[in-house]
Each structure stands twice: as structure tokens, then as C-alpha cells.
XYZ file of C-alpha atoms in Angstrom:
590
model
C 41.926 10.842 19.797
C 45.147 12.286 18.777
C 44.196 16.007 19.461
C 45.968 16.956 22.616
C 43.419 18.728 24.846
C 45.352 22.011 26.365
C 43.777 21.890 29.653
C 41.963 24.802 30.091
C 41.030 25.558 33.968
C 37.876 26.958 32.230
C 36.760 25.705 28.775
C 33.493 27.160 28.826
C 32.504 25.080 25.518
C 33.137 21.761 28.217
C 31.746 23.552 30.981
C 28.205 23.565 29.295
C 28.827 20.065 27.988
C 29.435 18.781 31.502
C 26.180 20.988 33.090
C 24.258 19.305 30.730
C 24.335 16.400 32.206
C 22.786 17.642 35.358
C 19.800 18.399 33.919
C 18.314 14.822 35.805
C 20.022 16.501 39.169
C 17.924 19.779 39.345
C 17.097 19.645 42.951
C 20.983 18.643 44.156
C 22.834 20.565 41.445
C 20.823 24.334 43.258
C 21.198 23.018 46.337
C 24.731 22.912 46.195
C 24.982 26.185 44.091
C 23.107 28.322 46.922
C 25.028 26.531 49.370
C 28.387 27.580 48.056
C 27.006 31.158 47.594
C 25.818 30.971 51.100
C 29.139 29.805 52.809
C 30.801 32.680 51.169
C 28.752 35.447 53.299
C 28.820 32.771 56.372
C 32.411 33.153 56.480
C 32.961 36.599 57.164
C 29.954 36.891 59.988
C 32.772 35.463 62.976
C 35.499 37.898 62.222
C 33.291 41.091 62.330
C 31.142 39.069 65.711
C 35.309 39.277 66.763
C 35.352 42.281 65.824
C 32.096 43.613 67.669
C 33.333 41.337 71.033
C 36.255 42.636 71.531
C 35.426 46.913 70.844
C 31.834 46.638 72.551
C 32.060 43.719 74.961
C 35.799 43.168 76.005
C 37.251 46.637 76.672
C 33.861 47.417 78.239
C 33.784 44.004 79.745
C 30.579 43.711 79.629
C 30.493 39.868 80.012
C 26.456 39.813 79.550
C 26.928 41.213 75.799
C 30.330 39.292 76.100
C 28.238 36.118 76.202
C 25.026 36.878 74.131
C 27.965 37.389 71.148
C 30.133 34.402 72.208
C 26.736 32.284 71.697
C 26.212 33.915 68.385
C 29.416 32.846 67.173
C 29.137 29.779 68.522
C 25.639 28.920 66.498
C 26.732 30.889 63.153
C 29.831 28.316 63.199
C 27.547 25.608 63.875
C 25.312 26.492 60.801
C 28.785 26.691 58.846
C 29.626 23.430 59.871
C 26.646 22.145 58.970
C 25.864 23.372 55.822
C 29.774 22.885 54.425
C 28.918 19.082 55.430
C 25.695 18.993 53.288
C 27.781 21.453 50.398
C 30.967 18.758 50.334
C 27.759 15.610 50.685
C 25.629 16.467 47.647
C 28.403 17.924 45.551
C 30.256 14.696 45.729
C 27.076 13.036 45.287
C 26.518 15.298 42.164
C 29.518 14.379 40.836
C 29.113 11.025 41.416
C 25.801 10.726 39.124
C 27.419 12.562 36.634
C 30.258 10.384 35.876
C 28.168 7.406 36.321
C 25.826 8.056 33.326
C 28.947 9.905 31.341
C 30.639 6.619 32.127
C 27.488 4.382 30.180
C 26.985 6.773 27.336
C 30.477 6.219 26.627
C 31.165 2.672 26.827
C 27.325 2.123 24.856
C 28.855 4.844 22.580
C 32.563 2.509 22.014
C 30.062 -0.499 21.892
C 29.128 0.772 17.906
C 31.903 1.321 17.311
C 33.708 0.016 13.919
C 36.146 -2.765 14.107
C 38.771 -0.704 12.398
C 38.593 1.949 15.571
C 39.950 -0.523 17.804
C 42.398 -1.581 15.258
C 43.910 1.829 15.486
C 43.678 2.240 19.005
C 45.089 1.485 22.580
C 43.398 -0.887 24.837
C 44.757 0.621 27.935
C 44.377 3.916 26.818
C 40.968 3.149 26.180
C 40.389 2.033 29.599
C 42.275 4.592 31.143
C 39.790 6.982 29.545
C 36.274 4.913 30.774
C 38.128 5.182 34.514
C 40.308 6.844 35.612
C 39.676 10.429 33.039
C 35.875 9.830 34.228
C 36.894 10.590 38.341
C 38.897 13.270 37.589
C 35.447 14.342 35.338
C 33.708 13.904 38.813
C 36.091 16.340 40.428
C 35.401 19.045 38.961
C 32.081 19.322 40.760
C 32.947 17.768 43.875
C 36.226 19.781 44.221
C 36.047 22.668 41.880
C 34.057 24.557 39.890
C 31.874 25.254 42.837
C 34.505 25.641 45.473
C 35.882 28.423 43.049
C 33.365 30.318 42.288
C 32.808 30.021 46.206
C 35.978 30.851 46.507
C 35.745 34.149 44.464
C 31.934 35.595 45.364
C 34.436 35.071 49.356
C 37.108 37.415 48.515
C 34.450 39.984 47.078
C 32.633 39.496 50.493
C 35.959 39.997 52.469
C 37.145 42.685 50.471
C 33.835 44.421 50.928
C 33.959 44.470 54.413
C 37.130 45.419 54.887
C 36.416 48.368 52.700
C 33.474 49.489 54.842
C 35.116 48.796 58.000
C 39.133 50.324 57.224
C 40.357 51.693 54.109
C 43.699 52.431 54.908
C 44.234 48.844 56.416
C 41.880 47.364 53.241
C 44.767 49.313 51.232
C 47.739 47.426 52.656
C 46.249 44.247 52.109
C 44.913 45.113 48.544
C 48.740 46.303 48.040
C 49.763 42.801 48.183
C 46.860 41.526 46.112
C 49.250 41.704 42.553
C 51.555 39.816 44.344
C 49.243 36.975 44.843
C 47.629 37.398 41.354
C 50.928 37.114 39.449
C 52.307 34.268 41.112
C 48.931 32.278 40.905
C 49.278 33.129 37.020
C 52.228 31.767 36.827
C 51.705 29.033 38.807
C 48.295 28.163 37.070
C 50.498 28.188 33.784
C 53.095 25.952 34.539
C 50.474 23.334 35.884
C 48.785 23.532 32.852
C 51.316 22.413 30.868
C 52.387 19.668 33.619
C 48.987 18.336 33.834
C 48.632 17.644 29.950
C 51.548 15.827 30.446
C 50.814 13.783 33.699
C 47.605 12.304 31.745
C 49.588 11.527 28.914
C 52.530 9.694 30.747
C 49.256 7.773 32.842
C 47.672 6.740 29.421
C 51.344 5.485 28.422
C 51.851 3.493 31.740
C 48.404 1.847 31.303
C 48.577 1.194 27.640
C 52.338 -0.257 28.544
C 50.771 -2.730 31.749
C 47.470 -4.022 30.066
C 49.417 -5.036 26.631
C 52.370 -6.841 29.274
C 50.115 -8.754 31.386
C 48.060 -9.751 28.269
C 51.018 -10.898 26.306
C 52.917 -12.025 29.694
C 52.947 -15.689 28.240
C 54.863 -14.741 25.170
C 57.491 -12.317 27.056
C 58.218 -15.242 29.130
C 58.763 -17.999 25.846
C 61.135 -15.537 24.604
C 62.308 -14.654 27.879
C 62.290 -10.538 27.203
C 61.627 -10.249 30.572
C 64.704 -8.244 31.660
C 64.090 -5.843 28.398
C 60.437 -5.442 28.932
C 61.409 -4.714 32.660
C 63.721 -2.197 31.608
C 61.081 -0.127 29.352
C 59.022 -0.200 32.301
C 60.949 1.337 34.334
C 62.119 4.042 32.313
C 58.217 4.810 31.068
C 57.496 4.461 35.149
C 60.228 6.836 35.261
C 58.726 9.640 33.131
C 55.687 8.842 35.182
C 57.185 9.930 37.893
C 58.873 13.282 36.715
C 55.912 13.810 35.209
C 54.186 14.108 39.057
C 57.129 15.542 39.989
C 56.611 18.318 38.038
C 53.670 19.388 39.647
C 54.873 19.099 43.401
C 57.350 21.013 42.014
C 55.111 23.654 41.010
C 52.819 22.930 43.983
C 55.327 23.660 46.663
C 56.796 26.648 45.758
C 53.307 28.899 45.049
C 52.134 27.663 48.671
C 55.865 28.950 49.913
C 54.953 32.087 48.350
C 51.742 32.152 49.877
C 52.841 31.550 53.232
C 55.150 33.989 53.230
C 53.377 36.938 51.523
C 50.198 36.549 54.059
C 52.224 36.325 56.912
C 54.196 39.413 55.482
C 50.845 41.001 55.550
C 49.556 40.272 58.611
C 52.764 42.063 60.011
C 52.180 44.674 58.143
C 48.241 45.036 59.610
C 49.478 44.842 62.576
C 52.063 47.283 62.473
C 50.000 50.088 60.679
C 46.744 49.224 62.929
C 48.501 49.478 66.167
C 50.166 52.673 64.761
C 47.208 53.847 64.139
C 45.444 52.727 67.438
C 48.047 54.395 69.768
C 47.807 57.871 67.261
C 44.780 58.337 66.487
C 41.987 55.887 68.767
C 41.564 53.311 66.039
C 39.543 49.943 67.626
C 41.747 46.816 68.600
C 38.708 44.954 67.333
C 39.452 46.293 63.639
C 42.946 44.238 63.855
C 41.708 41.338 65.121
C 39.395 41.115 62.213
C 41.690 42.577 59.447
C 43.795 39.779 60.541
C 41.441 37.163 60.136
C 40.475 38.406 57.354
C 43.117 38.527 55.399
C 43.745 34.521 56.332
C 40.510 34.100 55.051
C 41.471 35.991 51.778
C 44.544 34.307 50.973
C 43.137 31.611 51.877
C 40.777 31.108 48.729
C 43.687 32.153 46.875
C 45.571 29.120 47.924
C 42.665 26.954 47.767
C 41.609 28.117 44.451
C 45.018 27.014 42.972
C 44.448 23.986 44.496
C 40.983 23.481 43.192
C 42.549 24.820 39.758
C 44.662 21.894 39.677
C 42.060 19.397 39.803
C 39.804 21.639 37.756
C 42.732 21.520 35.219
C 43.123 18.080 35.422
C 39.080 17.421 34.953
C 39.484 20.040 31.799
C 41.781 17.565 30.238
C 40.011 14.305 31.286
C 36.534 15.771 29.689
C 38.334 16.538 26.433
C 39.392 13.298 25.910
C 36.097 11.547 26.822
C 34.163 13.999 24.919
C 37.130 13.201 22.076
C 35.810 10.070 22.208
C 31.954 10.855 22.141
C 32.244 13.269 19.470
C 34.164 10.315 17.113
C 32.191 9.059 14.945
C 33.323 5.755 14.040
C 30.010 3.852 13.445
C 28.852 1.370 11.244
C 26.012 3.243 9.120
C 22.543 1.674 10.665
C 19.984 2.986 8.303
C 18.548 -0.241 7.615
C 14.769 -0.493 8.409
C 14.100 -4.296 7.404
C 14.433 -6.757 10.237
C 15.892 -9.847 9.079
C 13.594 -12.417 10.906
C 13.780 -14.984 8.126
C 16.762 -15.287 6.419
C 16.753 -17.926 4.418
C 20.977 -17.876 4.010
C 21.823 -17.246 0.474
C 24.707 -15.362 0.101
C 26.549 -13.538 -2.348
C 29.104 -11.602 -3.546
C 29.112 -9.523 -6.313
C 32.586 -7.679 -7.389
C 33.605 -6.722 -3.674
C 36.113 -4.338 -3.073
C 37.797 -3.891 0.792
C 40.829 -2.570 2.378
C 41.749 -2.235 5.911
C 42.891 1.073 5.062
C 42.374 3.426 1.713
C 45.590 3.035 0.272
C 46.101 -0.829 0.749
C 43.502 -3.314 -1.297
C 42.334 -6.667 0.330
C 39.729 -8.076 -1.369
C 39.785 -6.845 -5.228
C 36.177 -7.295 -6.853
C 35.314 -10.659 -5.691
C 32.733 -12.434 -6.286
C 30.426 -15.704 -5.619
C 27.659 -17.807 -4.308
C 26.725 -19.755 -1.681
C 22.864 -21.485 -2.102
C 21.274 -22.141 0.957
C 22.566 -24.842 3.653
C 25.419 -25.070 1.416
C 29.026 -25.436 3.093
C 31.454 -23.768 1.628
C 35.063 -24.065 2.303
C 37.261 -21.153 1.626
C 41.613 -21.840 1.716
C 44.514 -20.139 1.429
C 47.836 -18.759 2.433
C 47.584 -16.827 5.300
C 46.741 -13.097 3.873
C 44.280 -14.203 1.341
C 41.348 -11.930 2.302
C 39.806 -15.356 4.195
C 38.976 -13.951 7.431
C 37.861 -10.490 5.792
C 34.995 -12.304 4.145
C 33.864 -13.045 7.634
C 34.500 -9.282 8.805
C 32.650 -7.653 5.780
C 29.401 -10.160 5.843
C 29.014 -9.214 9.116
C 29.140 -5.573 8.302
C 32.266 -5.023 10.699
C 34.156 -2.931 8.205
C 32.330 -1.205 5.092
C 33.306 -2.130 1.609
C 34.917 0.236 -0.953
C 32.284 -0.728 -3.823
C 30.475 -3.539 -4.875
C 27.624 -5.957 -2.692
C 26.478 -8.577 -0.279
C 23.711 -10.010 -0.401
C 21.478 -12.111 1.975
C 18.868 -13.600 0.760
C 19.019 -10.919 -2.586
C 18.919 -8.705 -0.299
C 21.840 -6.182 0.856
C 23.148 -6.162 4.130
C 23.043 -2.617 4.432
C 19.753 -2.724 4.231
C 18.635 -4.632 7.383
C 19.234 -3.182 10.909
C 22.889 -4.504 12.005
C 20.815 -6.156 15.553
C 19.084 -8.128 13.549
C 21.683 -8.682 10.691
C 24.264 -9.982 13.473
C 21.801 -12.154 15.510
C 21.258 -14.373 12.206
C 24.843 -14.634 11.299
C 26.909 -17.055 14.177
C 30.886 -17.612 14.097
C 33.528 -19.316 15.673
C 36.748 -17.468 15.512
C 40.217 -19.740 15.546
C 40.537 -16.940 19.034
C 38.567 -17.958 21.105
C 37.740 -15.431 23.370
C 36.147 -15.752 26.812
C 34.635 -14.015 29.804
C 35.930 -14.439 33.045
C 32.882 -16.192 34.079
C 31.223 -19.028 34.239
C 30.841 -21.620 30.852
C 27.332 -21.359 31.128
C 27.377 -17.363 30.508
C 30.106 -17.474 27.794
C 27.543 -19.446 26.085
C 24.648 -17.634 26.770
C 26.524 -14.260 27.059
C 23.509 -13.701 29.572
C 20.679 -13.647 27.165
C 17.779 -14.563 29.006
C 15.712 -16.000 26.599
C 18.644 -19.133 26.303
C 17.697 -21.014 29.213
C 20.375 -23.654 30.894
C 18.741 -26.509 29.999
C 18.651 -25.258 25.940
C 22.146 -25.302 26.880
C 22.578 -28.607 28.186
C 20.001 -30.156 25.193
C 22.982 -28.447 22.779
C 25.753 -29.564 24.730
C 24.555 -33.463 24.283
C 23.430 -32.846 20.758
C 27.063 -31.443 19.007
C 28.836 -34.235 22.009
C 30.340 -31.356 24.595
C 27.922 -32.425 27.436
C 30.740 -35.159 28.725
C 33.349 -32.464 28.670
C 31.623 -30.195 30.934
C 30.333 -31.988 33.388
C 34.017 -33.236 34.167
C 35.129 -29.897 34.976
C 34.541 -28.929 38.781
C 30.934 -27.103 39.084
C 30.075 -28.380 35.320
C 28.338 -25.713 33.213
C 28.900 -22.974 36.518
C 32.512 -23.269 36.509
C 34.370 -19.866 36.157
C 37.000 -20.293 33.540
C 38.871 -16.813 34.507
C 39.968 -14.088 32.192
C 40.123 -15.224 28.392
C 39.598 -18.746 29.497
C 42.823 -19.281 30.613
C 41.308 -22.433 32.640
C 40.391 -24.771 29.524
C 42.801 -25.357 27.236
C 42.593 -24.709 23.297
C 40.594 -27.331 22.058
C 37.701 -26.866 25.166
C 37.815 -23.035 24.152
C 36.748 -23.528 20.977
C 34.323 -26.207 21.731
C 32.898 -23.704 24.183
C 32.854 -21.188 21.104
C 30.737 -23.994 19.063
C 28.152 -24.427 21.718
C 27.938 -20.653 21.779
C 27.296 -20.521 18.583
C 24.795 -24.007 18.145
C 22.879 -21.766 21.148
C 21.922 -19.538 19.158
C 20.210 -20.995 16.278
C 21.892 -19.440 13.513
C 20.441 -18.981 10.358
C 24.045 -18.493 8.398
C 27.766 -19.821 10.031
C 30.938 -18.954 10.246
C 33.824 -21.525 11.412
C 37.263 -21.048 11.443
C 38.112 -24.770 12.575
C 42.155 -24.517 13.314
C 43.176 -27.462 15.344
C 46.618 -27.055 15.120
C 46.852 -26.304 18.707
C 44.735 -29.183 20.528
C 44.754 -33.046 21.631
C 43.567 -35.325 19.435
C 40.742 -36.548 21.815
C 39.168 -32.072 21.484
C 40.257 -32.162 18.200
C 37.984 -35.150 17.114
C 35.571 -33.904 19.262
C 35.382 -30.227 17.254
C 34.836 -32.616 14.135
C 31.818 -34.448 15.486
C 30.646 -30.962 16.709
C 31.477 -28.984 12.791
C 29.235 -31.510 11.078
C 26.496 -30.975 13.650
C 26.559 -27.531 13.892
C 26.501 -27.259 10.161
C 24.303 -29.500 8.923
C 20.980 -28.097 7.585
C 22.107 -24.385 7.434
C 24.476 -22.228 5.471
C 27.913 -22.197 6.300
C 30.827 -20.675 5.752
C 34.213 -22.340 6.805
C 37.465 -21.329 6.900
C 38.946 -25.365 6.188
C 42.462 -26.238 7.853
C 41.281 -30.416 7.990
C 41.298 -31.942 4.897
C 38.010 -33.279 6.319
C 36.257 -30.783 6.289
C 36.891 -29.550 3.052
C 36.310 -32.737 0.981
C 33.064 -32.490 2.287
C 32.470 -28.798 1.474
C 29.616 -28.670 -1.594
C 32.001 -25.979 -2.966
C 35.673 -24.688 -2.052
C 36.536 -21.037 -2.851
C 40.603 -20.924 -3.069
C 41.684 -17.596 -2.539
C 45.385 -15.736 -2.942
C 46.453 -12.029 -2.549
C 42.841 -10.895 -2.373
C 41.264 -12.690 -5.101
C 39.126 -15.873 -6.259
C 41.511 -18.097 -8.553
C 39.469 -21.185 -8.365
C 36.637 -22.457 -7.156
C 35.005 -26.331 -7.561
C 34.192 -29.194 -4.949
C 37.259 -31.619 -3.803
C 37.383 -33.631 -6.903
C 37.004 -31.315 -9.556
C 40.139 -28.934 -8.311
C 42.643 -31.894 -8.294
C 42.035 -32.207 -12.013
C 43.450 -29.491 -12.820
C 47.420 -29.324 -14.004
C 49.410 -26.949 -11.567
C 46.159 -25.526 -10.048
C 46.695 -23.465 -7.187
C 44.546 -26.302 -5.246
C 46.364 -28.992 -6.629
C 49.863 -27.683 -5.560
C 48.583 -26.751 -2.167
C 47.071 -30.435 -1.265
C 50.216 -31.987 -2.402
C 52.188 -29.753 0.101
C 49.751 -29.125 3.114
C 47.039 -32.037 3.061
C 48.559 -34.669 1.390
C 50.454 -35.269 4.394
C 47.444 -35.704 6.788
C 45.545 -38.047 4.812
C 48.112 -40.150 5.123
C 48.410 -39.436 8.314
C 44.744 -40.209 9.290
C 44.601 -43.358 7.155
């Protein structure tokens, strides 16, 4: 993603990749191509018929012939208009079909990415790639590639008709073409650079706005509104300047084209008129050349406009394909289906680091027996959450081995492995949807009655029923309509209804009220009953009930044992932690 796309208007590799997506829509694709070709030939029919009308019927005062040729011109015009409509409709239809398919493929690809990829990527940039860049890709087909091919073909047809009619007038028009072509070249060179800058600034703006809206509470808590406003103004100003550059180049180019076009028509009229007076050249040729000159320069101007969209589409396509070409998915070569997992867990000399140079876990080893509840305690950054991430294979370990039921977790398919493990995180994420859908995640195998029964089991049914609409209450984005304790109760229920073989809990309750904490404690006892559980423990009650406690410090397990065993160790890490952190809680509870 970091590699900048240069924005070639005709990047053949990108075009080939994009055209490959038209295979399911061959009929539409070929119709658009044929229509573009036919429109190029139809464009010159009316000027030629105008020449015929002037030379053969107007000058000879042939009323019937004039009426007939006008009727034919009207017929050609109707055919051209109908074909133009069909071309526009099906070109846009093809574009929408393509971006739909590419967007689906992109999102499916992103669903398989490692967490490490998202750790390093901006959400705003990824949203830009998935939404706005896709629309730019659509413009390649709806208003770019085919239209440019049609315009080039139209230029060649017009040039051929001109040469066939009058080489002298054609020479006048062609003598001006180098000026147009050179102006177009300079224009495209400037626009290519401008559009790369535009896409960069669009991504920066999207990323900034997305992050600030998500973190608005933090900004207001620390009264950073003025500073963020200033920063937004600066980013928005850069965004505006990048677009103004494209407007500036367009304005200059269009003015030059209009000036040269008018000058050329003037020369055609002047030279053609003199030729008609001196040598008896036909007036019809002059009429035809005036129209053909306008039609010749119009495609050149339109090609420049289409190049703008094509270049932006190519920049967007390059960035989207950069994501599609990114190999950041977890190796899923396992063939075993984890259908009857009992829940025995083993970490054997596991080394891991989120970056190559900074190891987080230094060869840790421990075992969790079937049905056992193991509590993990330690200071922030000790590596507790990393164990959760590795057990679910969100990240790949550097060395060592992790086993479930004496089978290396790499040998299981990812889907079957993760379907047997449920996690309740401290930072609960809820979607802008109903409570029911947040619990089932729209899994059709989990019925509403199953959810209600599970809610009654862990003691959260009454709380849900107090909400408007009960289980169908929309919690809005990230669950903002619920308190932190309520969100965590929903997360407990989501884990419970999945009936996992292994349960992982990060059961922090520092920011919840006493009633929610009581419900969470009851839910914890119920949900861990009879199944293997790993708990990042924050409450003394959970720690005391654990079958075993792992004490972590700086990526190593420094102590393990039961609560009583660990308290017996003089100057032990756990004993010191207990005296500093947990004794106050014990006195408060008693």
C-alpha cells in the first residue's frame, strides 16, 4: 500500500486486469465496444450529408432532393441519438457490475488479513479504497477507456473524409494539429502529477475525519477542539489546493483548444472562400469542413477530459490492486476440522513479537487441562493479551508450538479453530444493529429463543427486557446507547450462545457500576462452568476461584500456582501484586 502509483493513463497491466473482470458480462462488454465503433462512423455522416445538400440540392434549387436529404439527416440523427443513449446506459451498467465485483473481492480479501495488517493501516485510507476509489475505477469504463477509443477512431474517420474531399483544406487543419497535440501532452503530464496528489490528499482527509469522529470523546475531554480544528483546516486547505491545480490546468487547456479551434475554422473559411471564388471550389466543402473541424477538435478536447477520469481511475485501480496483491493472510493450510475439541491447551517455548526486533513473549510454556480455569495476572504490557491473540491465530508465532488437545493449532482449519474459541474482550465492540444481531452476528443457526434461554441462564435477560424493543433494541454505532457494563454483558452473552469449547475472558470492570459488576461476576461463573477458560483477571474473586494462576512479567511467566500457594512465597511477584492491588479490594468487599 505504501508504493505510490504513478497514474499512467494507459497502464496496460492494469487495463488487462480490469478487462478480466468483464468476462461474466461479455454480451454487455461487446455491445459497448461495437457501439463505440459505430458512433465514430455515424458522427461524420451528417456533415457529409450537409455537403451533399448544399452542393447538389440548395445550389440547384432541388426542393424534393433537399427534403429527402434532410429526412435522411434526421433519420441518421435519431439513430445516432438512440445508439448514444444505449452506449451510455450499458457502459455505466458494465462499470457498476465491475466495481461491485471488485469491491466484493476486495472486502473478502480484507476479511482474511492478519491483525498485524490492521495494526499498521489507517481505517480511513482503507475506507477510501473500498468506497471512493471503486467509483473512480468505474469511470474507466463508464466515461474513459471506451470513449477514448471511440474518440480516436472518430478522429481517424474525420481525417479520412477530409482528405478524400479536399487535401488543401485538410492540410490547413492538419498544420494546426501539432499545436493541439503538444498542448494535450503538456496537459496530461501536469494532470498526472496533480491527480496523484489529489488521491493522496483525499485519503489523508478521510483518515483524519474518521479518526477524529471516532475519538471525539477524547478530544472533548481534553479540550483539544481548537487544535484539531486548526489541523483540519490545514489538511482541508491542502485538499483544496490539490483540486485547484487540476482546475487550473483544465482552464488553461480548454482556453487554448477553443482559441486554436476558432483560428482554424477562420483559416478554413478564408482559404476555402478564396478557392471557391478563384477556382470554383464548392461551398458545400466549406460547410462540411467547418463542422468536421469542430468535430475533430472536440474529440481532442474530450479525450483530454476523459484522460482525467482515466488517470484518476488508474491511480485508484493501482491502489486497490495493491491491497488485493498484499499477502497478509494467516497461513490456512490446516486440514483438520476441530469438531470435537475438549479444550486442553499447551504452550511450549513460544516466542513472539509484533515486530521482528521487539519480542513480546520470551519462550513461555504452560498447560491448561480440560475444564480448568486459568487466571493470568501481571502488569500492563506483560504479554497477557498476546496469549489470547496467539491462541486464536490472529498472529503467527516466531518459534515454539501451541497445541489444543495435543494437536498443533496450525493443523486445524482457521474457521473450525476459531469457532471453538469464544472471547470476551475488555473493549467490547458492538455494531450499529439490534442486540439480537450483535449476539448472533446473524448466524442463522442461532435462533432468538436460544438467545433468550442463554440470557436467562447467565442472568442478563431482565436487563435486556428493560430496553425499548428488548432484544431488537438498536445499540447504534459501537454500542453507544449502552453503558460499558451493559456492553460487556452483551459480549458475555455473545460468547455463551456460541457454546465454545474454550473461553477467553478479559473481564475488566473498572468503569462499570456495582450492579453491572455483580451481573458480570455471575455471568463469569456461569459461562466458565464446565469448560476450559483463560481469564485475564482483574478481580480478586475470579483469581481466587481459578484452578491455576499464571503470573506474567515482561513476556515471561515468573510464577504459577493457586492463590494460596503463591501467597506463601516470600517476596513473590504475586504476593507483592496482591498486597498492592488486591488487598484494598478485599477490604472493600468485606
